[in-house]
Short mmCIF file of C-alpha atoms in Angstrom, two decimals:
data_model
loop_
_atom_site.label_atom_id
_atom_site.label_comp_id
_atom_site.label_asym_id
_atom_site.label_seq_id
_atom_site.Cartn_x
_atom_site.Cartn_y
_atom_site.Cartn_z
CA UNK A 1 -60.80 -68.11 -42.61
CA UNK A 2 -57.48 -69.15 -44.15
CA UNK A 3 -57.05 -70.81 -47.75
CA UNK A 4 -54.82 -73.74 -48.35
CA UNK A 5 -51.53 -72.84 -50.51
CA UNK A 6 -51.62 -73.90 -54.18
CA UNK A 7 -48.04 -75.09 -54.75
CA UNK A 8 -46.83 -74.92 -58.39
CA UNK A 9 -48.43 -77.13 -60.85
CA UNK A 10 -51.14 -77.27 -63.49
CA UNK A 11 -54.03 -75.41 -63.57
CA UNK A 12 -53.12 -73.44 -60.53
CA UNK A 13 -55.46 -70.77 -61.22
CA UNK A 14 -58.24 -72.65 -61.38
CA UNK A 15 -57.95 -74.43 -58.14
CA UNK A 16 -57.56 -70.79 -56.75
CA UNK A 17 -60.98 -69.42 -58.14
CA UNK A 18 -62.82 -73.17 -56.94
CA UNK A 19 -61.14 -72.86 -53.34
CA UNK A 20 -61.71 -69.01 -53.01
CA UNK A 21 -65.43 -69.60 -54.31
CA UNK A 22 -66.09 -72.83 -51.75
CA UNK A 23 -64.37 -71.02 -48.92
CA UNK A 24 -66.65 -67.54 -49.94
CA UNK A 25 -69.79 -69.89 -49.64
CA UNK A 26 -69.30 -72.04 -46.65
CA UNK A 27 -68.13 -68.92 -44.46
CA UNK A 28 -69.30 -65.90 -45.42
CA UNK A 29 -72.00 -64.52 -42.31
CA UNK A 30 -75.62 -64.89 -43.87
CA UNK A 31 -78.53 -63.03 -41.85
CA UNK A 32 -82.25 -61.21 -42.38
CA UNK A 33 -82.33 -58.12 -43.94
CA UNK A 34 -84.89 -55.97 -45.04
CA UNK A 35 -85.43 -54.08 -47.87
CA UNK A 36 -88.42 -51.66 -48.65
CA UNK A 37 -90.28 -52.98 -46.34
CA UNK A 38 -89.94 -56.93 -46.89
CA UNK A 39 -87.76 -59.13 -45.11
CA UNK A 40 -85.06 -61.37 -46.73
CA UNK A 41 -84.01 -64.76 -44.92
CA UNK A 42 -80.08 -65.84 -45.56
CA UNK A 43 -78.71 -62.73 -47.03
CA UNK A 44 -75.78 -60.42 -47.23
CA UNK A 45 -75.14 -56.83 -48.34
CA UNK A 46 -72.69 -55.81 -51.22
CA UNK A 47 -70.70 -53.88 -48.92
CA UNK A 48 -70.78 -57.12 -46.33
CA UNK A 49 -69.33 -58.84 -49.36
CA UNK A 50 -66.57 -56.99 -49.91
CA UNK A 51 -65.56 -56.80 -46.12
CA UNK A 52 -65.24 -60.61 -45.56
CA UNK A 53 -63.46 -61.44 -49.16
CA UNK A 54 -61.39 -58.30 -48.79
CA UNK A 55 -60.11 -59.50 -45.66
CA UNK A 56 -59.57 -63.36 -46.67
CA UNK A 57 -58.15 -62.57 -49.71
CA UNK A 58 -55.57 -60.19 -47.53
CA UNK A 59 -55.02 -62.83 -45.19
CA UNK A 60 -54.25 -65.47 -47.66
CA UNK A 61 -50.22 -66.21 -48.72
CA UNK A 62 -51.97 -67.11 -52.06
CA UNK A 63 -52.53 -63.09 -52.80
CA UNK A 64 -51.21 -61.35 -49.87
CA UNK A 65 -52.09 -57.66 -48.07
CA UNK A 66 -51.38 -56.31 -51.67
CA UNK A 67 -54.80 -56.71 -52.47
CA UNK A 68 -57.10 -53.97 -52.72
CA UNK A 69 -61.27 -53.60 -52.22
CA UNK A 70 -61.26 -52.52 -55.61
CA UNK A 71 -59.96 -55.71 -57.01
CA UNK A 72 -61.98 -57.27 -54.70
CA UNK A 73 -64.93 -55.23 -56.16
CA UNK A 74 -63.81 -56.76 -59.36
CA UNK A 75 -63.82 -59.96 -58.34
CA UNK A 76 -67.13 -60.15 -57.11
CA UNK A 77 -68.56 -58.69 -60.19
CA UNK A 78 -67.25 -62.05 -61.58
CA UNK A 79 -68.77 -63.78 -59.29
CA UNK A 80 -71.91 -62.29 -60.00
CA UNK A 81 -71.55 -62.75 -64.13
CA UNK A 82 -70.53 -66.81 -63.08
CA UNK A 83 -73.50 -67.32 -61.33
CA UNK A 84 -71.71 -67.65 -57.71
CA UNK A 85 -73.93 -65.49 -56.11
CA UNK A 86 -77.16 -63.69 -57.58
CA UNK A 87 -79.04 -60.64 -56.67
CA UNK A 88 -82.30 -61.09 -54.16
CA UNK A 89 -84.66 -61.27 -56.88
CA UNK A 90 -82.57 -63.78 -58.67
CA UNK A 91 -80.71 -61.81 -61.28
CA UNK A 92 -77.09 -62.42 -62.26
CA UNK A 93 -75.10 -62.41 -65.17
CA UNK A 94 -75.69 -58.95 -66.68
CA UNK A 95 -76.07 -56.99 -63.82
CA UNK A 96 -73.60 -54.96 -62.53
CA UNK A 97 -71.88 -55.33 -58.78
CA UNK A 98 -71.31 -51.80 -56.49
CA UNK A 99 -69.82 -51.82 -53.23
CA UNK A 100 -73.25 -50.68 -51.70
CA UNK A 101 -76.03 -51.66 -49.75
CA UNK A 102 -77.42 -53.82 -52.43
CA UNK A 103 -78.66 -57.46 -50.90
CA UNK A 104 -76.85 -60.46 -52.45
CA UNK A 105 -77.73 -64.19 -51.77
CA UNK A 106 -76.12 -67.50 -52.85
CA UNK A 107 -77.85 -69.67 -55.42
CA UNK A 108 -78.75 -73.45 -54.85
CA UNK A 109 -75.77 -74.93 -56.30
CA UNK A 110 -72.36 -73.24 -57.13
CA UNK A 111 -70.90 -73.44 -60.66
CA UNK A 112 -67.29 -74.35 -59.74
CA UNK A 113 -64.84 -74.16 -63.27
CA UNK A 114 -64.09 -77.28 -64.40
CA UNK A 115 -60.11 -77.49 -65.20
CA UNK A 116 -59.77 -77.06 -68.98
CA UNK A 117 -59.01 -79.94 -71.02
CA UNK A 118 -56.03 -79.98 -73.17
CA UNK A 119 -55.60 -82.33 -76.75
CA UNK A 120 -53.81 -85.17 -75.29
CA UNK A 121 -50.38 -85.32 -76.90
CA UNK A 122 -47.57 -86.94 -77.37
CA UNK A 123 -44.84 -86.00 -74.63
CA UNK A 124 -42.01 -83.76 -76.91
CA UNK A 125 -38.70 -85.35 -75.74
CA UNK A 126 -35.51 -83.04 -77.22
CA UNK A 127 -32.96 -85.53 -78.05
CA UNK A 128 -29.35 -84.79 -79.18
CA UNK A 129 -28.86 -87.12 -82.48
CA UNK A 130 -26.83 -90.34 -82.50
CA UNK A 131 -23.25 -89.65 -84.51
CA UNK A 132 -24.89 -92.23 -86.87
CA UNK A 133 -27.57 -90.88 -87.27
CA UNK A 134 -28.98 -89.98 -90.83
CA UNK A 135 -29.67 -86.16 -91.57
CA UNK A 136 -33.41 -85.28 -90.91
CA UNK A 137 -35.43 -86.67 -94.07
CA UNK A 138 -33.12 -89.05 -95.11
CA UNK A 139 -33.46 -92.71 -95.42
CA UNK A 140 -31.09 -95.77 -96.82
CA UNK A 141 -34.20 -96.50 -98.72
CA UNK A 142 -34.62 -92.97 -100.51
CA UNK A 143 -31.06 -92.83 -101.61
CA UNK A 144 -31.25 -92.33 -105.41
CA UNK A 145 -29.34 -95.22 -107.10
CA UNK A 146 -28.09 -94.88 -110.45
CA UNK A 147 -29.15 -97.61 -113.27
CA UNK A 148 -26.01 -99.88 -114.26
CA UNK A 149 -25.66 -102.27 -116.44
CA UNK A 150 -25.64 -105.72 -115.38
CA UNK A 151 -23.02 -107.51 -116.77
CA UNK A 152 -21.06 -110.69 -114.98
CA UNK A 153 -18.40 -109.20 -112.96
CA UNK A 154 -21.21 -107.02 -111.16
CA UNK A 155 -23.30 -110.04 -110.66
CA UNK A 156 -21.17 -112.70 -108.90
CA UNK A 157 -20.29 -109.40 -106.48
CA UNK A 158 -24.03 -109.07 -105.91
CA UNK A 159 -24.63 -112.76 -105.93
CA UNK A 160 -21.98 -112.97 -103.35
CA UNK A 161 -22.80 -110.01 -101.08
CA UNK A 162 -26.74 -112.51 -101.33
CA UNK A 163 -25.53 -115.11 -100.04
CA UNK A 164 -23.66 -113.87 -97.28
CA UNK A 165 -20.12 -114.38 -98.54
CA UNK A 166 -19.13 -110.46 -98.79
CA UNK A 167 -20.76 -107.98 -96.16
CA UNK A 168 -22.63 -105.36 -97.56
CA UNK A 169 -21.48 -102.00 -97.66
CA UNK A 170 -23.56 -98.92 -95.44
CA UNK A 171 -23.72 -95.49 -95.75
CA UNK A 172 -22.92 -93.79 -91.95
CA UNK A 173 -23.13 -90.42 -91.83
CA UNK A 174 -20.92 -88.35 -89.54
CA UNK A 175 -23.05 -86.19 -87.43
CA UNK A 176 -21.89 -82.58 -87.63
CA UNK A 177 -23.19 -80.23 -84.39
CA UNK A 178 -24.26 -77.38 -86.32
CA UNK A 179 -26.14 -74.41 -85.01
CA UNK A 180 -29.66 -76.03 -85.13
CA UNK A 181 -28.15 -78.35 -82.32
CA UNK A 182 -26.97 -76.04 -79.97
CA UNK A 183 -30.06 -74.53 -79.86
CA UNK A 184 -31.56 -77.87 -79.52
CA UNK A 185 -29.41 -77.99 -76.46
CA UNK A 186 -30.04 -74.76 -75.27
CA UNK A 187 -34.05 -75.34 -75.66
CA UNK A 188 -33.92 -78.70 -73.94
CA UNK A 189 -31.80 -78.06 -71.03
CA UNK A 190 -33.79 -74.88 -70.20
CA UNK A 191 -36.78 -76.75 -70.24
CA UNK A 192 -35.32 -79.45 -68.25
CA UNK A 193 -33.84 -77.38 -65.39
CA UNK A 194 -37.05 -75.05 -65.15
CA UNK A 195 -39.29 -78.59 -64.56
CA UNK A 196 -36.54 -79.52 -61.73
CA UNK A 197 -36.95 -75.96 -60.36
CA UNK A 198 -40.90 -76.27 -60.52
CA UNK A 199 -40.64 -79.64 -59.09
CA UNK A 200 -43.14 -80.95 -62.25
CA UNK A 201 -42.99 -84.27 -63.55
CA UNK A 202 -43.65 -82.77 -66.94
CA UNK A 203 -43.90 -79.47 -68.19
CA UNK A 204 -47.13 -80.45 -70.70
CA UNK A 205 -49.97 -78.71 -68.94
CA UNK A 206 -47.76 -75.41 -67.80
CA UNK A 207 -46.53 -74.97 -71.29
CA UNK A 208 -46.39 -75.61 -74.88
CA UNK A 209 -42.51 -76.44 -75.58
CA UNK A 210 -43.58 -76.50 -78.93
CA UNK A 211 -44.04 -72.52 -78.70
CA UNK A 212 -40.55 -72.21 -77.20
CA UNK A 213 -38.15 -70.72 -79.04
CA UNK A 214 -34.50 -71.33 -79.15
CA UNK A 215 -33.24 -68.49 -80.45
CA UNK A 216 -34.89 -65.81 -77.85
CA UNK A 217 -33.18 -67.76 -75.33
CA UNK A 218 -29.58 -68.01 -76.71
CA UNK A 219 -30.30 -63.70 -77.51
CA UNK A 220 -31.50 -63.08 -73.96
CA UNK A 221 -28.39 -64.85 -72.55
CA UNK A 222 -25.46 -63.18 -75.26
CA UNK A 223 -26.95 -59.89 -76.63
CA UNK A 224 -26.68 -57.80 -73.42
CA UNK A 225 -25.14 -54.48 -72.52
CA UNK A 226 -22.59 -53.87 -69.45
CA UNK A 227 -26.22 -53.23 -67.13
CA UNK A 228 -27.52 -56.59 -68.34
CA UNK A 229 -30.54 -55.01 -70.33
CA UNK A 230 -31.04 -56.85 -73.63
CA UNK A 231 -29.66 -55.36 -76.61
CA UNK A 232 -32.52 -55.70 -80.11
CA UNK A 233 -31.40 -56.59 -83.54
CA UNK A 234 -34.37 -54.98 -84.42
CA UNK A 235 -34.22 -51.48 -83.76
CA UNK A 236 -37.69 -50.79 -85.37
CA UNK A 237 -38.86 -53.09 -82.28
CA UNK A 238 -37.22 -50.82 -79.73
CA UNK A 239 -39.73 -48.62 -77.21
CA UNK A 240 -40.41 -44.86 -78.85
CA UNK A 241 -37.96 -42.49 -78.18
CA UNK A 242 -40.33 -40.42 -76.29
CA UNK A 243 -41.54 -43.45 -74.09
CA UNK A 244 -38.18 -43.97 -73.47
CA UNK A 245 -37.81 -40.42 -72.79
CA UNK A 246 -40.68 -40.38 -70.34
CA UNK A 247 -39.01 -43.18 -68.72
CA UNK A 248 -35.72 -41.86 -68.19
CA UNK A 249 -37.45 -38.93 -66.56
CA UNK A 250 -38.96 -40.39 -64.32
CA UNK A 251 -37.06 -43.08 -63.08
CA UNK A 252 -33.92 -40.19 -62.22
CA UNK A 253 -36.08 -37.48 -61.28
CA UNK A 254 -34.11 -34.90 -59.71
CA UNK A 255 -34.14 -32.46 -56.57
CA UNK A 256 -36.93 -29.83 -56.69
CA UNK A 257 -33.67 -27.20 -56.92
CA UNK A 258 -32.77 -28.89 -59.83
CA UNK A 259 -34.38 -26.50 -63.39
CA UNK A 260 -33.94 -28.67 -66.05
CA UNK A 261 -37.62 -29.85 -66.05
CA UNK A 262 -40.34 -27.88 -66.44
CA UNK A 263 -41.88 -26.94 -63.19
CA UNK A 264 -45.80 -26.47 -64.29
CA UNK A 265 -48.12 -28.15 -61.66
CA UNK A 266 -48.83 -32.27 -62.39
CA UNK A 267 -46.06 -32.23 -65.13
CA UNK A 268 -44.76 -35.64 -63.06
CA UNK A 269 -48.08 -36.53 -63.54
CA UNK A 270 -48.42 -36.15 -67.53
CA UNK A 271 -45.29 -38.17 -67.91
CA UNK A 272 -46.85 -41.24 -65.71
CA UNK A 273 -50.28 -40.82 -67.70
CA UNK A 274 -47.96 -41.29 -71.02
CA UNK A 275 -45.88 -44.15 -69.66
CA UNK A 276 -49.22 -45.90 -68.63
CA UNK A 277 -50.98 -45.45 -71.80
CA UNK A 278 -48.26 -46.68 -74.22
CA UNK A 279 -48.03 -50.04 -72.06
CA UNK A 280 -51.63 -50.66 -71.69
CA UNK A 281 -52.31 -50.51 -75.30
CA UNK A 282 -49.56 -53.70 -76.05
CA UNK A 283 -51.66 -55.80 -77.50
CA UNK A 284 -50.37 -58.63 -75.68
CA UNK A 285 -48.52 -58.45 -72.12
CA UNK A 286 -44.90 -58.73 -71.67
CA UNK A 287 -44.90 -62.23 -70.24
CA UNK A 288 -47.18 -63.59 -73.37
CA UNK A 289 -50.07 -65.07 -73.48
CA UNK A 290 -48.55 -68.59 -73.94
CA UNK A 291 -46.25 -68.33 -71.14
CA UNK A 292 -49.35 -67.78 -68.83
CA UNK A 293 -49.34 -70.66 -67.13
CA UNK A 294 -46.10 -70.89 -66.30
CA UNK A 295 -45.63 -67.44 -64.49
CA UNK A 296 -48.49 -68.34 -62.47
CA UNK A 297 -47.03 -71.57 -61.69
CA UNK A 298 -44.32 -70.22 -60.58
CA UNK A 299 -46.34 -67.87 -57.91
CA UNK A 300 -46.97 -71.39 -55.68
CA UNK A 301 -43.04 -70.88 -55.07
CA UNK A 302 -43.00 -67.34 -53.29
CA UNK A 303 -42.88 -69.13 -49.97
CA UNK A 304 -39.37 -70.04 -51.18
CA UNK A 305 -37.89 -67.09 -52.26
CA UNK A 306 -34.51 -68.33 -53.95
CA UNK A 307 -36.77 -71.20 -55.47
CA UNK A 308 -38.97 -68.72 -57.22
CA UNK A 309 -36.51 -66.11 -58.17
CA UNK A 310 -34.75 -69.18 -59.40
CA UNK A 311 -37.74 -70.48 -61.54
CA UNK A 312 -38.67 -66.55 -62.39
CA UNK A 313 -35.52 -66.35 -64.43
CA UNK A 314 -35.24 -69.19 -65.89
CA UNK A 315 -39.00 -68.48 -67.30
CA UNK A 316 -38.07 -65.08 -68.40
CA UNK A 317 -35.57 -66.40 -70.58
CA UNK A 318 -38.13 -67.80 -72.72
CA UNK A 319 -39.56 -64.49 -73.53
CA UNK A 320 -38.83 -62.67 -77.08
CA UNK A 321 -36.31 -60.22 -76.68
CA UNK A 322 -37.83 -57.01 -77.61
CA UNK A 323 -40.44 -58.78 -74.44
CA UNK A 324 -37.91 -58.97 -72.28
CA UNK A 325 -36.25 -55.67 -72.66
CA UNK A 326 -39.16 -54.19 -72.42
CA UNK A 327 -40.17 -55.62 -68.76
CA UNK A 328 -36.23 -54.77 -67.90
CA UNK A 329 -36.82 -50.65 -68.39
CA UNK A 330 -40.76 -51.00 -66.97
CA UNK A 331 -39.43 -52.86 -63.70
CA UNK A 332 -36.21 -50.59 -63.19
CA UNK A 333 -38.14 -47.38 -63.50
CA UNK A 334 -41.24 -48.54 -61.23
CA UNK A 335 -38.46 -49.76 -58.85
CA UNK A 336 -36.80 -46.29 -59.01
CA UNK A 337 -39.74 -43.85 -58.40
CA UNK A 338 -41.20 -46.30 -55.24
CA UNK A 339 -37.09 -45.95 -53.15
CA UNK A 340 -37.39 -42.10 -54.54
CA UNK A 341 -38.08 -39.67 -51.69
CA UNK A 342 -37.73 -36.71 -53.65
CA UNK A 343 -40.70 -38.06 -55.96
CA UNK A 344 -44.27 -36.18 -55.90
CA UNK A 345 -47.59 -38.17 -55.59
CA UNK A 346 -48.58 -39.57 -58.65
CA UNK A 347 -52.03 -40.01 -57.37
CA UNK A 348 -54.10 -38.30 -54.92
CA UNK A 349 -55.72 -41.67 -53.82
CA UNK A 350 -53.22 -44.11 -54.26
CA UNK A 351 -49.35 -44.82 -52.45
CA UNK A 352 -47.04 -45.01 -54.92
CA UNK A 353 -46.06 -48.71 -54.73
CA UNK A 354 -49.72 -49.47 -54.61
CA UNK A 355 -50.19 -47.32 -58.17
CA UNK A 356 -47.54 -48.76 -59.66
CA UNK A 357 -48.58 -52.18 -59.28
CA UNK A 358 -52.37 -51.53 -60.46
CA UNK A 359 -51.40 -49.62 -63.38
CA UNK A 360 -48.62 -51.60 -64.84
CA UNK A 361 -49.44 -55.66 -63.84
CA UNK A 362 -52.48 -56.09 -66.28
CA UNK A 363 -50.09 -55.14 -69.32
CA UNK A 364 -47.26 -57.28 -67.58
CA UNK A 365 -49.62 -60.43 -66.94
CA UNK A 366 -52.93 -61.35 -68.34
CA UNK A 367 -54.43 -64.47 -69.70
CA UNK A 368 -55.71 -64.84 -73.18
CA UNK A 369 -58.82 -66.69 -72.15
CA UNK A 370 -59.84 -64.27 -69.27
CA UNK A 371 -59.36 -66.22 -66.01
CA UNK A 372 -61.51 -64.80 -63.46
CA UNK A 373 -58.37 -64.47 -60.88
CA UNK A 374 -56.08 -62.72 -63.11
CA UNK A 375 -56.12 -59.22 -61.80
CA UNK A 376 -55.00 -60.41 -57.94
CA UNK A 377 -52.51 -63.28 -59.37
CA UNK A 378 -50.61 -60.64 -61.49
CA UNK A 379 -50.73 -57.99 -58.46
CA UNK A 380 -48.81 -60.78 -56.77
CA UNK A 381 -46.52 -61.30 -59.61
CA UNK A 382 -45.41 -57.15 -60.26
CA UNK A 383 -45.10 -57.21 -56.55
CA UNK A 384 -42.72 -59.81 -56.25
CA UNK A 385 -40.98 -58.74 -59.52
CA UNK A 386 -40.64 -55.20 -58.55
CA UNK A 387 -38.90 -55.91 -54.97
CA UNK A 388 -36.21 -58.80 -56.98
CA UNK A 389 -35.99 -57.50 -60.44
CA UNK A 390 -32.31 -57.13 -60.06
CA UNK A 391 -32.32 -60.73 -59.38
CA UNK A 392 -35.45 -62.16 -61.49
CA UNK A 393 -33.49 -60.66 -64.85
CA UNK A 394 -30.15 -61.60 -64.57
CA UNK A 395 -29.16 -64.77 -66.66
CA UNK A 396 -29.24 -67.92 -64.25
CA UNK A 397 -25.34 -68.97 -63.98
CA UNK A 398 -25.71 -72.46 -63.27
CA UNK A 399 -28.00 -73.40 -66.52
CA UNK A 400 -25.59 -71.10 -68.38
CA UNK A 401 -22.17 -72.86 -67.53
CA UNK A 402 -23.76 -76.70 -67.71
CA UNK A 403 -25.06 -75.76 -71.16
CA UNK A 404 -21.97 -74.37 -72.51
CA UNK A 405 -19.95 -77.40 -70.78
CA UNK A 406 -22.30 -79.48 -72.69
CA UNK A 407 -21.73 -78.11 -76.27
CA UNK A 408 -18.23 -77.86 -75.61
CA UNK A 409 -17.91 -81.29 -74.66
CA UNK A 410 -20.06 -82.46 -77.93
CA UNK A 411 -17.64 -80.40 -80.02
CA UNK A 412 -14.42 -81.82 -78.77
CA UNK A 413 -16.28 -85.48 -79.19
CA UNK A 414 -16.99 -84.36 -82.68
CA UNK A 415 -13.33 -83.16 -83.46
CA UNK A 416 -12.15 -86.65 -81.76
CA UNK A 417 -14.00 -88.58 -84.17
CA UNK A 418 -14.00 -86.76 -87.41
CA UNK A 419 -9.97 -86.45 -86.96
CA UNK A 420 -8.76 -89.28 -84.31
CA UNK A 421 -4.66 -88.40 -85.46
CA UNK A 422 -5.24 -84.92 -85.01
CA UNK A 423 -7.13 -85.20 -81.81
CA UNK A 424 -4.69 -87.54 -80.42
CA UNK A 425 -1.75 -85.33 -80.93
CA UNK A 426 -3.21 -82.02 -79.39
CA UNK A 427 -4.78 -83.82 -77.01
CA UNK A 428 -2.50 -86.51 -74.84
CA UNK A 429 -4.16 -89.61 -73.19
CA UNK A 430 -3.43 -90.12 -69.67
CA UNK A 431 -0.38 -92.51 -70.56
CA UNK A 432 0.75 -89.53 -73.00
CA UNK A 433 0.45 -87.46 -69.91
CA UNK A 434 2.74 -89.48 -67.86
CA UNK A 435 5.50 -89.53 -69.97
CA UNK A 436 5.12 -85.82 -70.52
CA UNK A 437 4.75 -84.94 -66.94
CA UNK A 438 6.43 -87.69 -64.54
CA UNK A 439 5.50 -87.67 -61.30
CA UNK A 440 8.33 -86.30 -59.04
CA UNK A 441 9.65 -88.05 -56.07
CA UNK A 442 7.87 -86.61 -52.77
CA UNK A 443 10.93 -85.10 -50.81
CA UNK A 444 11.44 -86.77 -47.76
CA UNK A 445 10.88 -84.38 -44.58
CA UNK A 446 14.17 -82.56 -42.87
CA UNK A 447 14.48 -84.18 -39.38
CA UNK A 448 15.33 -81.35 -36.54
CA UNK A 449 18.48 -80.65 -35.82
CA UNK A 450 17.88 -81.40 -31.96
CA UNK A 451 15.26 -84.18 -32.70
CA UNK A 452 16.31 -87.31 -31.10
CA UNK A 453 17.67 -90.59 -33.02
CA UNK A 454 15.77 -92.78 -30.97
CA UNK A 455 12.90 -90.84 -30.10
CA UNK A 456 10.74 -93.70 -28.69
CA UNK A 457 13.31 -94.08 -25.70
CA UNK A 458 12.47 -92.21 -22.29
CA UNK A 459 14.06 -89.38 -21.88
CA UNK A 460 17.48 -89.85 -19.69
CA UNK A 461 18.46 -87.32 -17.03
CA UNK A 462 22.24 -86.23 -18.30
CA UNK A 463 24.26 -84.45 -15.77
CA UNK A 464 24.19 -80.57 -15.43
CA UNK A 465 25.89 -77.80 -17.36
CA UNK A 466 27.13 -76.34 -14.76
CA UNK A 467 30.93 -76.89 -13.75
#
């Protein structure tokens, strides 16, 4: 009873919902049962159900012992509205799945999801323009040319440029790197070192570079403060102040000796319910729907930690900012009250880790289009953010100095050929160097005093000291 693992790549969580559904029907334990008084051939009870795919699901390195029979619950109730399994009569689709004593039964044929089909496209190369290159829409053809009058000078200097005897003259245009190119730069080289990290030959069917913007990522890497928590232009896009509040709260709650909150019974509680309720009513999670794919992606890496945390922050430098800051103060204050002994229950039926990661990783990650596996892929997700969010949302340090070597190196190449003089007197060649800096001679090494002039002789027994 043990699933495959579904390395990063396309479509990853729909080869998790076919291989779940194919493993659920070849193996799970079918027998008679009966049921007011008739007898059912091939069968298996709700709670049955929930058993066996409770304890695959655990089992699996795809989802992990995070999971819990409720999501479980949940997931068979969409495998109930797909058609994967039916009720004994036959009924599926609208009827609703308990974790009872209710018989179940698999249908002829199972409806696995076919992978959805994206518009073929063109692959979106990022290229750094030529130095003579014309600006964008321009054209030695659209250049406006004013009328003259033709008189015979001006002719025999066209008729000669005709016939070959005078080269024409061309416009070149000296390429200036202006801030649209660096964040050209900064867009493709992310892109580029997150497909090396994901080990992708293309990042088409994880993610619309299109939708990538260069500006969130140049703001998530520059407007920090000293804890690394993004700083908003924006303050209208800032959390409310008494979200924030709640927050704060909770993430340094003190000793119970400590007054300065109020001590009525389940206040910790109130502040949680008010936390929870202003991030489940985003009305789209903090990774965004377009970066879906990606994230879970990513998740085939968590068998090599450094690789994913790796990947993790490269992809949460594509997030807006007011995203990202966001999923900084969530992930620092769920972090916080799970190490915090001091902390009361938040729930009379749930650990506090395991509360923490229902209640928060539907509003974290969730796909637009409903996948059927979302629930248990972003349980994995929170999980693994919450135990490396220290790590996951610092700015990766290798991308950062290769792309700033790279516009550096682009500007001095500018400089050297919009002003050669100038660029050849501040900065020397390596015969300039030479001359400037002569090598000095290599002193020769001090011989001993006692070393020997001819030390290859044998050494000679000399008579003794003593008189």
């Amino acid at each position: 009873m043990e699933h495959r693992i579904v390395g990063p790549g396309p479509y990853r969580a729909t080869k998790l919902w076919n291989e779940t559904v194919e493993l659920f029907r070849a193996r799970m334990p079918l027998r008679k049962h009966r049921c007011r008084f008739k007898s059912y051939e091939r069968c298996f009870t709700a709670a049955e159900a929930v058993d066996w795919l409770h304890e695959l699901l655990r089992c699996s390195q795809n989802f992990g012992p995070e999971v819990t029979r409720k999501q479980t619950v949940q997931l068979l109730k969409k495998f109930l509205k797909n058609h994967v399994i039916e009720d004994i009569k036959g009924k599926w689709g609208q009827e609703d799945f308990e974790d009872n004593r209710h018989l179940y039964r698999f249908p002829p044929s199972s409806p696995l999801k076919p992978y959805p089909k994206k518009p073929t496209c063109q692959k979106d190369v990022i290229k750094f323009p030529e130095w003579n290159d014309p600006p964008p829409s321009t054209s030695q053809e659209n250049i406006p040319v004013r009328p003259v009058v033709m008189n015979s000078e001006l002719w025999f200097k066209r008729h000669s440029i005709a016939i070959g005897e005078v080269p024409a003259c061309r416009l070149v245009y000296r390429r200036q790197l202006t801030e649209a190119n660096v964040e050209e730069i900064w867009k493709s080289m992310t892109l580029a070192y997150l497909q090396k990290v994901l080990g992708l030959d293309s990042l088409e069917e994880v993610l619309d570079i299109k939708l990538v913007n260069s500006k969130f990522i140049i703001h998530n890497v520059y407007s920090v403060s000293k804890q690394g928590v993004v700083i908003l232009d924006d303050k209208s896009k800032e959390l409310p102040h008494w979200v924030l509040s709640a927050m704060k709260c909770l993430a340094n709650w003190p000793n119970c000796s400590d007054l300065k909150h109020p001590m009525y019974l389940g206040f910790e509680k109130d502040v949680f319910k008010t936390i929870a309720d202003y991030y489940g009513h985003l009305k789209e999670p903090l990774l965004t729907f377009h970066l879906f794919d990606a994230f879970v992606s990513v998740l085939g890496l968590l068998q090599k930690e450094k690789m994913a945390i790796e990947a993790f922050q490269v992809c949460c430098l594509l997030l807006p900012p007011e995203n990202r800051r966001k999923l900084q103060l969530l992930m620092r204050m769920m972090a916080r009250i799970c190490l915090n002994k001091e902390m009361p229950p938040l729930c009379d039926g749930f650990g506090t880790r395991t509360l923490m990661v229902q209640t928060f990783s539907r509003c974290i990650l969730c796909s637009k289009d409903e996948v059927d596996l979302d629930e248990l892929l972003a349980a994995r997700l929170v999980t693994f953010l919450m135990d490396n969010y220290q790590e996951i949302l610092k700015v990766p340090s290798a991308l950062q100095t290769s792309i700033e070597e790279r516009v550096a190196h682009l500007r001095r190449v500018q400089f050297q050929k919009s002003y050669p003089e100038v660029y050849q007197e501040r900065f020397p060649t390596p015969e300039s160097e030479a001359l400037l800096f002569p090598e000095k001679p290599k002193p020769k090494p001090q011989l001993l005093m006692w070393a020997l002039k001819n030390p290859f002789q044998p050494f000679q027994r000399t008579r003794s000291f003593r008189m």
